[in-house]
Short mmCIF file of C-alpha atoms in Angstrom, two decimals:
data_model
loop_
_atom_site.label_atom_id
_atom_site.label_comp_id
_atom_site.label_asym_id
_atom_site.label_seq_id
_atom_site.Cartn_x
_atom_site.Cartn_y
_atom_site.Cartn_z
CA MET A 84 -23.10 32.67 -88.35
CA GLU A 85 -19.94 32.76 -86.81
CA ILE A 86 -20.69 33.46 -83.47
CA ALA A 87 -22.78 30.15 -83.33
CA ILE A 88 -20.03 28.13 -84.09
CA ILE A 89 -17.58 30.23 -81.62
CA ALA A 90 -20.50 29.38 -79.16
CA ILE A 91 -20.47 25.87 -80.20
CA VAL A 92 -16.95 25.17 -79.79
CA ILE A 93 -16.50 26.78 -76.25
CA VAL A 94 -19.39 24.12 -75.06
CA ALA A 95 -18.03 21.71 -76.70
CA VAL A 96 -14.46 22.41 -75.03
CA ILE A 97 -16.12 22.26 -71.76
CA ALA A 98 -18.15 19.64 -71.94
CA ILE A 99 -14.79 17.48 -72.87
CA TRP A 100 -13.00 19.23 -69.95
CA ALA A 101 -16.13 18.23 -67.62
CA ILE A 102 -16.14 14.57 -69.04
CA ALA A 103 -12.42 14.55 -68.08
CA THR A 104 -12.20 16.44 -64.90
CA THR A 105 -15.39 14.05 -63.28
CA ASN A 106 -13.53 11.00 -65.23
CA GLY A 107 -10.50 11.87 -63.24
CA PHE A 108 -12.48 12.48 -59.84
CA LYS A 109 -13.47 8.46 -60.67
CA VAL A 110 -10.48 6.94 -61.61
CA ALA A 111 -8.52 8.73 -58.40
CA LYS A 112 -10.86 7.13 -56.32
CA VAL A 113 -10.70 4.06 -58.31
CA LYS A 114 -7.10 4.09 -57.50
CA ILE A 115 -8.05 4.84 -53.93
CA ASP A 116 -10.15 1.95 -53.39
CA GLU A 117 -7.36 -0.84 -55.02
CA ALA A 118 -5.04 1.11 -52.56
CA ARG A 119 -7.22 0.55 -49.62
CA SER A 120 -7.79 -3.49 -50.72
CA GLY A 121 -4.17 -3.29 -50.70
CA ILE A 122 -4.15 -2.38 -47.20
CA GLU A 123 -6.64 -5.04 -46.43
CA VAL A 124 -4.45 -8.12 -48.17
CA ALA A 125 -1.16 -6.98 -46.63
CA LEU A 126 -2.90 -6.93 -42.78
CA THR A 127 -4.41 -10.22 -43.97
CA LYS A 128 -0.88 -11.94 -44.66
CA ARG A 129 0.28 -10.08 -41.79
CA TYR A 130 -2.39 -11.09 -39.08
CA ASP A 131 -2.26 -14.82 -40.28
CA LEU A 132 1.88 -14.45 -40.05
CA LEU A 133 1.05 -13.05 -36.35
CA THR A 134 -1.19 -15.95 -35.47
CA LYS A 135 1.45 -18.75 -36.55
CA LEU A 136 3.85 -16.81 -34.87
CA LEU A 137 1.62 -16.84 -31.64
CA ASP A 138 1.01 -20.10 -31.37
CA VAL A 139 4.55 -21.31 -31.88
CA ALA A 140 5.47 -18.58 -28.93
CA LYS A 141 2.02 -20.20 -26.77
CA GLY A 142 4.18 -23.80 -27.52
CA TYR A 143 6.90 -22.41 -25.47
CA ALA A 144 5.61 -20.22 -23.15
CA LYS A 145 2.73 -21.91 -21.98
CA HIS A 146 2.83 -20.79 -18.43
CA GLU A 147 2.88 -16.90 -20.03
CA LYS A 148 -1.18 -16.07 -18.86
CA GLU A 149 -0.57 -12.34 -20.39
CA MET A 150 -0.40 -14.30 -23.90
CA PHE A 151 -2.53 -11.59 -25.66
CA ALA A 152 -5.78 -12.82 -26.15
CA GLU A 153 -6.59 -9.34 -27.66
CA VAL A 154 -9.44 -9.76 -30.18
CA ILE A 155 -8.22 -8.74 -33.78
CA LYS A 156 -11.50 -8.29 -36.55
CA LEU A 157 -10.54 -8.51 -39.85
CA ARG A 158 -13.21 -8.24 -42.83
CA LYS A 159 -13.47 -6.66 -46.11
CA GLY A 160 -14.74 -2.89 -46.74
CA MET A 161 -12.92 -1.96 -42.97
CA SER A 162 -12.79 1.99 -42.76
CA VAL A 163 -9.21 3.74 -42.64
CA GLY A 164 -10.20 4.10 -38.87
CA GLU A 165 -10.80 -0.22 -38.92
CA MET A 166 -8.12 -0.14 -39.81
CA ASN A 167 -5.66 1.95 -38.15
CA GLU A 168 -7.03 0.55 -35.53
CA ALA A 169 -6.41 -3.23 -36.37
CA VAL A 170 -2.49 -1.88 -37.08
CA ARG A 171 -2.22 -1.09 -33.52
CA LYS A 172 -3.61 -4.02 -32.26
CA MET A 173 -0.93 -6.07 -34.64
CA ASP A 174 1.55 -4.01 -33.03
CA GLU A 175 0.85 -4.75 -29.59
CA MET A 176 0.26 -8.05 -30.10
CA ALA A 177 3.99 -8.25 -32.23
CA LYS A 178 5.70 -5.94 -29.41
CA GLN A 179 4.03 -8.58 -26.62
CA ILE A 180 5.61 -11.98 -28.60
CA ASN A 181 8.77 -10.61 -29.02
CA PHE A 182 9.08 -9.55 -25.32
CA THR A 183 7.86 -12.89 -24.34
CA ALA A 184 10.96 -14.72 -26.83
CA GLU A 185 13.50 -12.69 -25.06
CA ALA A 186 12.67 -14.62 -22.30
CA TYR A 187 12.77 -17.78 -24.04
CA PRO A 188 16.28 -18.40 -25.93
CA GLU A 189 15.24 -21.53 -27.15
CA LEU A 190 12.09 -19.65 -29.10
CA ARG A 191 14.31 -17.27 -30.09
CA SER A 192 16.79 -19.70 -31.94
CA SER A 193 13.67 -21.76 -33.40
CA GLU A 194 14.58 -21.89 -36.96
CA VAL A 195 10.16 -21.57 -37.46
CA PHE A 196 10.26 -18.80 -35.26
CA ALA A 197 12.70 -17.31 -37.00
CA GLN A 198 11.23 -18.00 -40.58
CA LEU A 199 8.02 -16.56 -39.29
CA GLN A 200 9.75 -13.19 -38.02
CA LYS A 201 11.59 -12.89 -41.71
CA GLY A 202 7.65 -13.13 -43.32
CA ILE A 203 6.53 -10.89 -41.08
CA PHE A 204 9.01 -8.23 -41.34
CA ASP A 205 8.81 -8.49 -45.12
CA ALA A 206 4.61 -8.63 -44.69
CA GLU A 207 4.93 -5.13 -42.79
CA GLU A 208 7.21 -3.64 -45.44
CA HIS A 209 4.58 -4.48 -47.75
CA LEU A 210 1.93 -2.94 -45.42
CA GLN A 211 4.23 0.04 -45.42
CA ALA A 212 4.20 0.36 -49.14
CA ALA A 213 0.29 -0.16 -49.28
CA ARG A 214 -0.60 2.36 -47.09
CA ARG A 215 2.15 4.65 -48.82
CA VAL A 216 0.34 4.08 -52.14
CA TYR A 217 -2.65 4.68 -50.65
CA ASN A 218 -2.18 8.26 -49.50
CA SER A 219 -0.34 8.88 -52.01
CA ASN A 220 -3.39 8.51 -54.22
CA VAL A 221 -5.56 10.29 -51.33
CA SER A 222 -3.43 13.45 -51.57
CA HIS A 223 -3.72 13.47 -55.18
CA TYR A 224 -7.35 12.96 -55.10
CA ASN A 225 -7.79 15.33 -52.07
CA ALA A 226 -6.24 18.04 -54.15
CA SER A 227 -8.07 17.75 -57.42
CA ILE A 228 -11.55 18.19 -55.64
CA VAL A 229 -10.45 21.15 -54.73
CA LYS A 230 -8.12 22.82 -57.19
CA PHE A 231 -10.22 25.66 -59.03
CA PRO A 232 -11.95 24.99 -61.65
CA ALA A 233 -11.90 21.22 -61.31
CA SER A 234 -13.91 22.39 -57.21
CA LEU A 235 -16.45 23.45 -59.05
CA LEU A 236 -17.38 19.27 -60.72
CA ALA A 237 -16.33 18.35 -57.24
CA GLY A 238 -19.92 18.43 -55.54
CA GLY A 239 -20.49 14.64 -54.58
CA TYR A 240 -16.96 14.30 -54.07
CA THR A 241 -15.66 14.39 -50.25
CA PRO A 242 -12.09 14.29 -49.13
CA GLU A 243 -10.77 10.77 -48.30
CA MET A 244 -9.17 10.26 -44.93
CA PHE A 245 -5.50 9.46 -44.93
CA PHE A 246 -3.88 6.16 -43.34
CA GLU A 247 -1.97 7.39 -40.30
CA ALA A 248 1.54 6.29 -40.24
CA GLU A 249 2.48 4.61 -36.76
CA PRO A 250 4.46 6.75 -34.40
CA SER A 251 7.55 4.66 -34.93
CA LYS A 252 7.79 5.07 -38.69
CA ARG A 253 6.48 8.71 -38.67
CA GLU A 254 10.71 9.17 -38.06
CA ASP A 255 11.92 11.65 -40.32
CA VAL A 256 14.28 10.44 -43.14
CA LYS A 257 16.69 13.10 -44.16
CA MET A 258 17.40 14.06 -47.38
CA SER A 259 20.06 15.79 -48.87
CA PHE A 260 19.89 17.16 -52.57
CA MET B 209 57.87 -5.59 -52.02
CA ASN B 210 58.05 -9.21 -53.08
CA ASP B 211 60.50 -10.70 -56.16
CA GLN B 212 57.22 -11.17 -57.81
CA ASN B 213 56.01 -7.39 -57.57
CA ALA B 214 59.06 -5.95 -58.53
CA TYR B 215 59.84 -7.76 -61.45
CA ILE B 216 56.10 -6.98 -62.08
CA TYR B 217 56.60 -2.97 -61.53
CA GLU B 218 59.93 -3.61 -63.78
CA GLU B 219 58.61 -4.42 -66.27
CA ILE B 220 55.34 -1.99 -66.25
CA ARG B 221 57.97 0.70 -66.03
CA ARG B 222 59.63 -0.53 -69.61
CA LEU B 223 56.03 -0.87 -70.95
CA GLN B 224 55.46 2.72 -69.88
CA LYS B 225 58.60 4.42 -71.22
CA SER B 226 57.85 2.00 -74.59
CA LYS B 227 54.38 3.34 -74.67
CA ARG B 228 55.73 7.34 -74.22
CA VAL B 229 58.22 6.14 -76.99
CA TYR B 230 54.80 5.44 -79.60
CA GLN B 231 53.02 7.80 -77.71
CA ILE B 232 55.73 10.90 -79.36
CA MET B 233 56.04 8.65 -82.55
CA VAL B 234 52.31 8.95 -83.41
CA GLY B 235 52.02 12.79 -82.18
CA VAL B 236 55.36 13.67 -84.06
CA GLY B 237 53.71 11.40 -87.56
CA PHE B 238 50.36 13.58 -87.14
CA VAL B 239 52.35 17.46 -86.59
CA GLY B 240 54.60 16.16 -90.06
CA PHE B 241 51.49 15.08 -92.11
CA PHE B 242 49.28 18.30 -91.28
CA ILE B 243 52.40 20.39 -92.09
CA GLY B 244 52.96 18.12 -95.33
CA ILE B 245 49.13 18.53 -95.92
CA ILE B 246 50.23 22.93 -95.27
CA SER B 247 52.68 22.93 -97.74
CA THR B 248 51.93 20.47 -99.90
CA MET B 249 54.89 18.25 -99.34
CA ILE B 250 53.93 14.83 -100.74
CA PRO B 251 56.68 13.12 -99.68
CA LEU B 252 56.57 14.42 -96.05
CA CYS B 253 52.83 13.24 -96.15
CA LEU B 254 53.83 9.63 -97.40
CA LEU B 255 56.97 8.97 -94.98
CA CYS B 256 54.57 10.39 -91.46
CA PHE B 257 51.78 8.47 -92.66
CA PRO B 258 53.46 5.28 -92.58
CA LEU B 259 54.78 6.48 -88.87
CA ILE B 260 51.45 7.29 -87.81
CA MET B 261 50.19 3.46 -88.62
CA ILE B 262 53.05 2.09 -87.38
CA ALA B 263 53.28 3.49 -84.13
CA SER B 264 49.53 3.48 -83.74
CA PHE B 265 49.69 0.03 -84.47
CA LEU B 266 52.59 -0.70 -81.64
CA LEU B 267 50.88 1.46 -79.41
CA THR B 268 48.11 -0.64 -78.93
CA GLY B 269 49.29 -3.58 -78.49
CA ILE B 270 51.59 -2.51 -75.86
CA GLN B 271 48.34 -1.07 -74.02
CA ARG B 272 46.88 -4.46 -74.61
CA LYS B 273 49.98 -6.36 -73.31
CA MET B 274 50.56 -4.06 -70.09
CA LYS B 275 46.88 -4.44 -69.23
CA ALA B 276 47.10 -8.76 -70.32
CA ASN B 277 50.63 -9.35 -68.50
CA PHE B 278 50.75 -6.96 -65.88
CA GLY B 279 48.08 -4.73 -65.04
CA ALA B 280 45.08 -7.65 -64.85
CA SER B 281 47.62 -9.32 -62.17
CA LEU B 282 47.67 -6.09 -60.24
CA VAL B 283 43.72 -5.86 -60.73
CA ARG B 284 42.86 -9.44 -59.93
CA ASN B 285 45.27 -8.76 -56.27
CA ALA B 286 43.19 -5.65 -56.06
CA LEU B 287 39.48 -7.36 -56.41
CA SER B 288 40.73 -10.56 -54.95
CA LYS B 289 41.34 -7.79 -51.40
CA VAL B 290 37.79 -7.08 -51.46
CA PHE B 291 35.62 -9.27 -53.11
CA ASP B 292 34.83 -13.12 -52.82
CA ARG B 293 35.30 -15.41 -55.83
CA VAL B 294 37.10 -13.34 -58.25
CA GLU B 295 36.45 -14.01 -61.82
CA TYR B 296 38.48 -11.11 -64.06
CA LEU B 297 38.50 -10.96 -67.67
CA PRO B 298 40.03 -7.37 -68.88
CA PHE B 299 39.01 -7.73 -71.96
CA HIS B 300 35.43 -8.82 -71.56
CA ARG B 301 32.77 -6.91 -70.51
CA LEU B 302 29.06 -7.70 -69.04
CA PRO B 303 27.77 -10.51 -71.42
CA ASP B 304 24.33 -8.85 -73.58
CA HIS B 305 21.68 -11.16 -71.59
CA VAL B 306 23.08 -9.76 -68.30
CA MET B 307 23.11 -6.21 -69.47
CA GLU B 308 19.66 -6.40 -71.15
CA LEU B 309 19.81 -2.88 -72.77
CA SER B 310 16.51 -3.26 -74.25
CA GLU B 311 14.87 -3.73 -70.79
CA MET B 312 16.80 -0.42 -69.51
CA LYS B 313 14.95 1.74 -71.45
CA LEU B 314 17.11 4.04 -71.51
CA PRO B 315 16.61 7.92 -73.61
CA PHE B 316 19.24 7.36 -76.64
CA ASP B 317 19.49 4.77 -79.05
CA VAL B 318 22.46 2.60 -78.79
CA ASP B 319 24.11 0.87 -82.30
CA ARG B 320 27.58 -0.89 -80.60
CA ILE B 321 28.27 -1.69 -77.28
CA GLU B 322 32.05 -2.02 -75.80
CA GLY B 323 33.93 -2.61 -72.88
CA SER B 324 36.63 -3.89 -70.94
CA ASP B 325 37.36 -5.39 -67.21
CA TYR B 326 34.45 -7.74 -66.91
CA THR B 327 34.04 -8.67 -63.09
CA ARG B 328 32.60 -11.11 -61.15
CA ALA B 329 32.05 -11.79 -57.58
CA VAL B 330 31.02 -11.84 -54.12
CA TYR B 331 30.45 -8.61 -52.11
CA HIS B 332 29.35 -9.32 -48.30
CA GLY B 333 27.03 -12.37 -49.69
CA LEU B 334 25.50 -10.38 -52.81
CA GLU B 335 26.62 -11.96 -56.08
CA LEU B 336 27.76 -9.15 -58.71
CA GLU B 337 28.49 -8.60 -62.24
CA PHE B 338 30.15 -5.00 -63.74
CA SER B 339 31.85 -4.03 -65.77
CA ASP B 340 33.39 -0.75 -68.01
CA VAL B 341 30.55 -0.25 -70.97
CA LYS B 342 30.52 2.01 -73.46
CA LEU B 343 27.00 2.59 -75.57
CA ILE B 344 27.96 4.29 -79.20
CA ASP B 345 25.39 5.77 -81.64
CA ARG B 346 25.49 6.09 -84.81
CA ARG B 347 24.64 9.07 -86.45
CA SER B 348 24.20 10.48 -89.54
CA ASN B 349 22.99 13.49 -90.92
CA GLY B 350 22.65 12.09 -94.63
CA LYS B 351 26.13 13.03 -95.40
CA HIS B 352 28.45 11.84 -92.96
CA THR B 353 27.87 9.98 -90.39
CA SER B 354 29.67 9.57 -86.79
CA ASN B 355 29.79 7.53 -83.97
CA VAL B 356 28.76 9.51 -80.62
CA THR B 357 29.75 7.61 -77.46
CA VAL B 358 25.97 7.78 -75.39
CA PHE B 359 26.89 6.54 -72.10
CA GLU B 360 30.47 5.37 -70.50
CA GLY B 361 30.81 4.50 -67.17
CA LEU B 362 30.46 1.72 -64.70
CA TRP B 363 27.29 -1.06 -65.10
CA LEU B 364 26.96 -2.96 -62.18
CA VAL B 365 24.48 -5.65 -61.72
CA CYS B 366 24.37 -6.56 -58.65
CA ASP B 367 21.54 -8.98 -56.05
CA PHE B 368 18.73 -7.35 -54.39
CA ARG B 369 16.74 -9.62 -52.62
CA LYS B 370 12.88 -7.82 -52.50
CA PRO B 371 10.57 -10.06 -54.83
CA ILE B 372 8.83 -7.50 -57.15
CA SER B 373 6.17 -8.57 -60.08
CA SER B 374 7.18 -6.01 -62.21
CA GLY B 375 10.57 -3.72 -62.84
CA ILE B 376 10.83 -0.36 -61.60
CA LEU B 377 13.43 1.84 -63.55
CA LEU B 378 14.84 4.96 -62.25
CA ARG B 379 16.64 7.75 -64.08
CA GLU B 380 17.93 11.43 -63.62
CA ARG B 381 15.66 13.70 -65.05
CA ASN B 382 17.10 15.40 -68.01
CA GLY B 383 17.10 19.51 -67.28
CA GLY B 384 15.22 19.96 -70.08
CA SER B 385 12.67 17.76 -70.52
CA ILE B 386 9.12 17.73 -70.53
CA ARG B 387 7.01 15.65 -68.01
CA PHE B 388 4.40 15.03 -70.66
CA PHE B 389 6.80 13.61 -72.91
CA GLU B 390 8.77 11.70 -70.09
CA LYS B 391 5.28 9.40 -69.97
CA LEU B 392 5.72 8.25 -73.19
CA GLY B 393 8.02 5.19 -74.60
CA HIS B 394 8.40 3.59 -70.90
CA GLY B 395 6.15 0.62 -71.07
CA GLY B 396 4.89 1.42 -67.64
CA ASN B 397 3.52 4.08 -65.49
CA VAL B 398 5.62 7.29 -64.38
CA ILE B 399 5.17 7.03 -60.45
CA GLU B 400 5.16 9.81 -58.20
CA THR B 401 6.52 9.26 -54.36
CA GLU B 402 5.36 11.71 -51.56
CA ASN B 403 9.09 12.59 -52.16
CA VAL B 404 8.58 15.74 -53.94
CA GLU B 405 12.15 15.98 -54.18
CA PHE B 406 13.17 12.91 -55.27
CA ASN B 407 10.39 13.09 -57.79
CA LYS B 408 11.88 16.36 -59.31
CA LYS B 409 15.15 14.60 -59.28
CA PHE B 410 14.65 11.49 -60.84
CA LEU B 411 12.00 9.89 -63.19
CA ILE B 412 10.37 6.42 -62.23
CA VAL B 413 8.75 3.96 -64.26
CA SER B 414 6.90 0.44 -63.44
CA GLU B 415 3.74 -1.06 -64.09
CA ASP B 416 3.05 -1.61 -60.63
CA GLN B 417 2.66 1.31 -57.93
CA HIS B 418 3.04 -1.33 -55.14
CA ASP B 419 6.33 -2.73 -56.46
CA ALA B 420 7.75 0.88 -56.45
CA PHE B 421 6.81 1.88 -53.00
CA TYR B 422 7.99 -1.80 -51.67
CA VAL B 423 11.70 -1.41 -53.03
CA LEU B 424 11.86 2.94 -52.93
CA THR B 425 10.76 3.18 -49.04
CA PRO B 426 11.74 6.64 -47.73
CA HIS B 427 15.12 5.44 -46.57
CA MET B 428 15.74 3.58 -49.98
CA MET B 429 15.07 7.04 -51.50
CA GLU B 430 17.38 8.66 -49.34
CA TYR B 431 20.63 5.72 -50.19
CA ILE B 432 19.85 5.89 -54.21
CA ASN B 433 20.36 9.95 -53.68
CA ARG B 434 23.79 9.54 -51.57
CA MET B 435 24.53 6.80 -54.31
CA ASP B 436 23.70 8.98 -56.86
CA GLU B 437 26.44 11.85 -55.94
CA TRP B 438 28.84 9.18 -54.96
CA GLY B 439 28.56 8.04 -58.47
CA MET B 440 29.39 11.16 -59.87
CA GLY B 441 27.44 10.99 -63.05
CA VAL B 442 24.15 10.13 -64.70
CA SER B 443 22.16 7.19 -63.00
CA TYR B 444 20.08 4.56 -64.54
CA MET B 445 19.11 2.09 -62.53
CA ARG B 446 16.69 -0.53 -62.89
CA PHE B 447 15.40 -3.24 -60.42
CA THR B 448 14.56 -6.42 -61.57
CA ARG B 449 11.28 -9.23 -61.23
CA SER B 450 14.36 -11.90 -60.66
CA GLY B 451 15.83 -9.77 -57.87
CA LYS B 452 18.90 -8.07 -59.32
CA VAL B 453 19.81 -4.14 -59.55
CA HIS B 454 21.06 -2.58 -62.79
CA ILE B 455 23.17 0.35 -61.41
CA ALA B 456 24.66 2.00 -64.71
CA ILE B 457 26.53 5.51 -63.88
CA HIS B 458 27.33 7.29 -67.30
CA SER B 459 30.70 9.17 -65.52
CA GLY B 460 32.88 9.08 -68.29
CA LEU B 461 35.35 6.82 -65.96
CA ASP B 462 37.54 4.00 -67.62
CA PHE B 463 38.44 1.61 -64.48
CA PHE B 464 41.76 -0.41 -63.79
CA GLU B 465 43.70 1.31 -67.03
CA LEU B 466 47.32 1.33 -66.89
CA ASP B 467 48.08 4.62 -68.00
CA SER B 468 52.09 6.23 -68.35
CA LYS B 469 52.12 8.27 -65.78
CA THR B 470 51.29 6.57 -62.89
CA ASP B 471 54.28 4.68 -60.72
CA PRO B 472 53.60 1.00 -60.76
CA ALA B 473 54.17 0.78 -56.79
CA MET B 474 51.31 3.17 -57.07
CA LEU B 475 49.21 1.00 -58.83
CA THR B 476 47.54 -1.47 -56.68
CA GLU B 477 46.52 2.04 -54.72
CA LYS B 478 45.29 2.94 -57.85
CA PHE B 479 42.63 -0.27 -58.38
CA LEU B 480 42.16 -0.13 -54.99
CA ASP B 481 40.60 3.30 -54.77
CA GLU B 482 38.26 1.93 -58.25
CA VAL B 483 37.69 -1.00 -56.62
CA GLY B 484 36.28 1.34 -53.02
CA TYR B 485 33.76 3.54 -55.50
CA ILE B 486 32.21 0.08 -57.07
CA THR B 487 31.83 -1.11 -52.93
CA GLY B 488 31.05 2.54 -52.44
CA LEU B 489 27.81 2.78 -54.09
CA ILE B 490 26.77 -1.02 -53.07
CA ASP B 491 27.37 0.20 -49.22
CA THR B 492 25.13 3.26 -50.18
CA LEU B 493 23.14 1.65 -51.13
CA HIS B 494 22.78 -0.80 -48.34
CA LEU B 495 22.14 -3.84 -50.00
CA SER B 496 24.44 -5.92 -47.92
CA ASP B 497 21.64 -5.15 -45.30
CA LEU B 498 19.05 -6.40 -47.31
CA GLN B 499 20.37 -9.39 -48.22
CA ASN B 500 20.54 -10.06 -43.96
CA ASN B 501 17.06 -9.30 -44.06
CA SER B 502 15.86 -11.16 -46.13
#
């Protein structure tokens, strides 16, 4: 009888642990999806502002033929690779606009241009934050599915890809504790 | 040195002398009182007790007079050299509605708030308010009740121009506390950043992970770490939805006080050093850069 009770308790503990662990994986996955949609929102905002900035720049620099016609496609449910590519293209677009603005002082001094640049700066900060949230959640999830004994239940779960940091944002921040 | 300063210094010296005399009277009174108790000389006790009371009363009065009549003007001068639009009230502290104490979720109970040297000013375009603050917890063990100072130091509220939808709390981790229990009672989620060292040093609580990462950029984490070292105490911070940052540093420091030892001619230097401590906090956090970018 005692052995049966002990066995039932052990099975119950294992069952509770298994449920909690698999729920943990699911919650981590949901958090990753939320973080991914956070990146999409930040990307869309940045793209909208960049497009407006481009229109303003075109108004001043009508003769610039190289004014970036690269098409950036954004859609819901993009993969990490697609989002990385969109970020790269937007960085290129921002660089070109700034390069053009260097040659047009009236454009640089325009209030609309300044406002939009501030907006883009803020959107980039939100994008950075969204990206770090995503990577943090991915890191937590990836670690949780390989750790023993939880890894025994992680058969259907595969590691997620990290969102790459753009080279300019990779600079180390010196921390001294 | 102009005539006005010469007069102020002379008056401060005179009051410092009186202050020393009253301090000695209090000391003598205490010694006499204890000798009276030990040797059961009741007349000595009866003589010393009023001496202690009168000297303490005079001492408090002279400290107030020194601060109100002369200290305040020197402090105002020091503040005006660094800040714009200075408003200084030596006997006031930060108002309750500015401190929003309940929102700070401090890890101790507070029954009484004391403070002094309320200052409101503008620094590099940033509006700020600060004062000395002392938080007192009344503790009782059934027989005795005692007042325990749980926080003593500077409380600074400054503009922080990064709009966020939920507040963010930061406080230095208590070395002995267990992380599981830290998660309770904050009204938010404990946030772990990618910076393991920062997570070890600070407990971060926010309802929104994105907001926390938006404010706590890698650079900001480094600035906070430097600010914490500069502050020389236990740091508590809160970033609010209304665009302010609260910085409370439990350092035991009491600013803008006139002691009886410092040469009056050196007081302005002393106050400027203390103002430098406050601006150092803002500068290490690069808050004015943030203002310029926003």
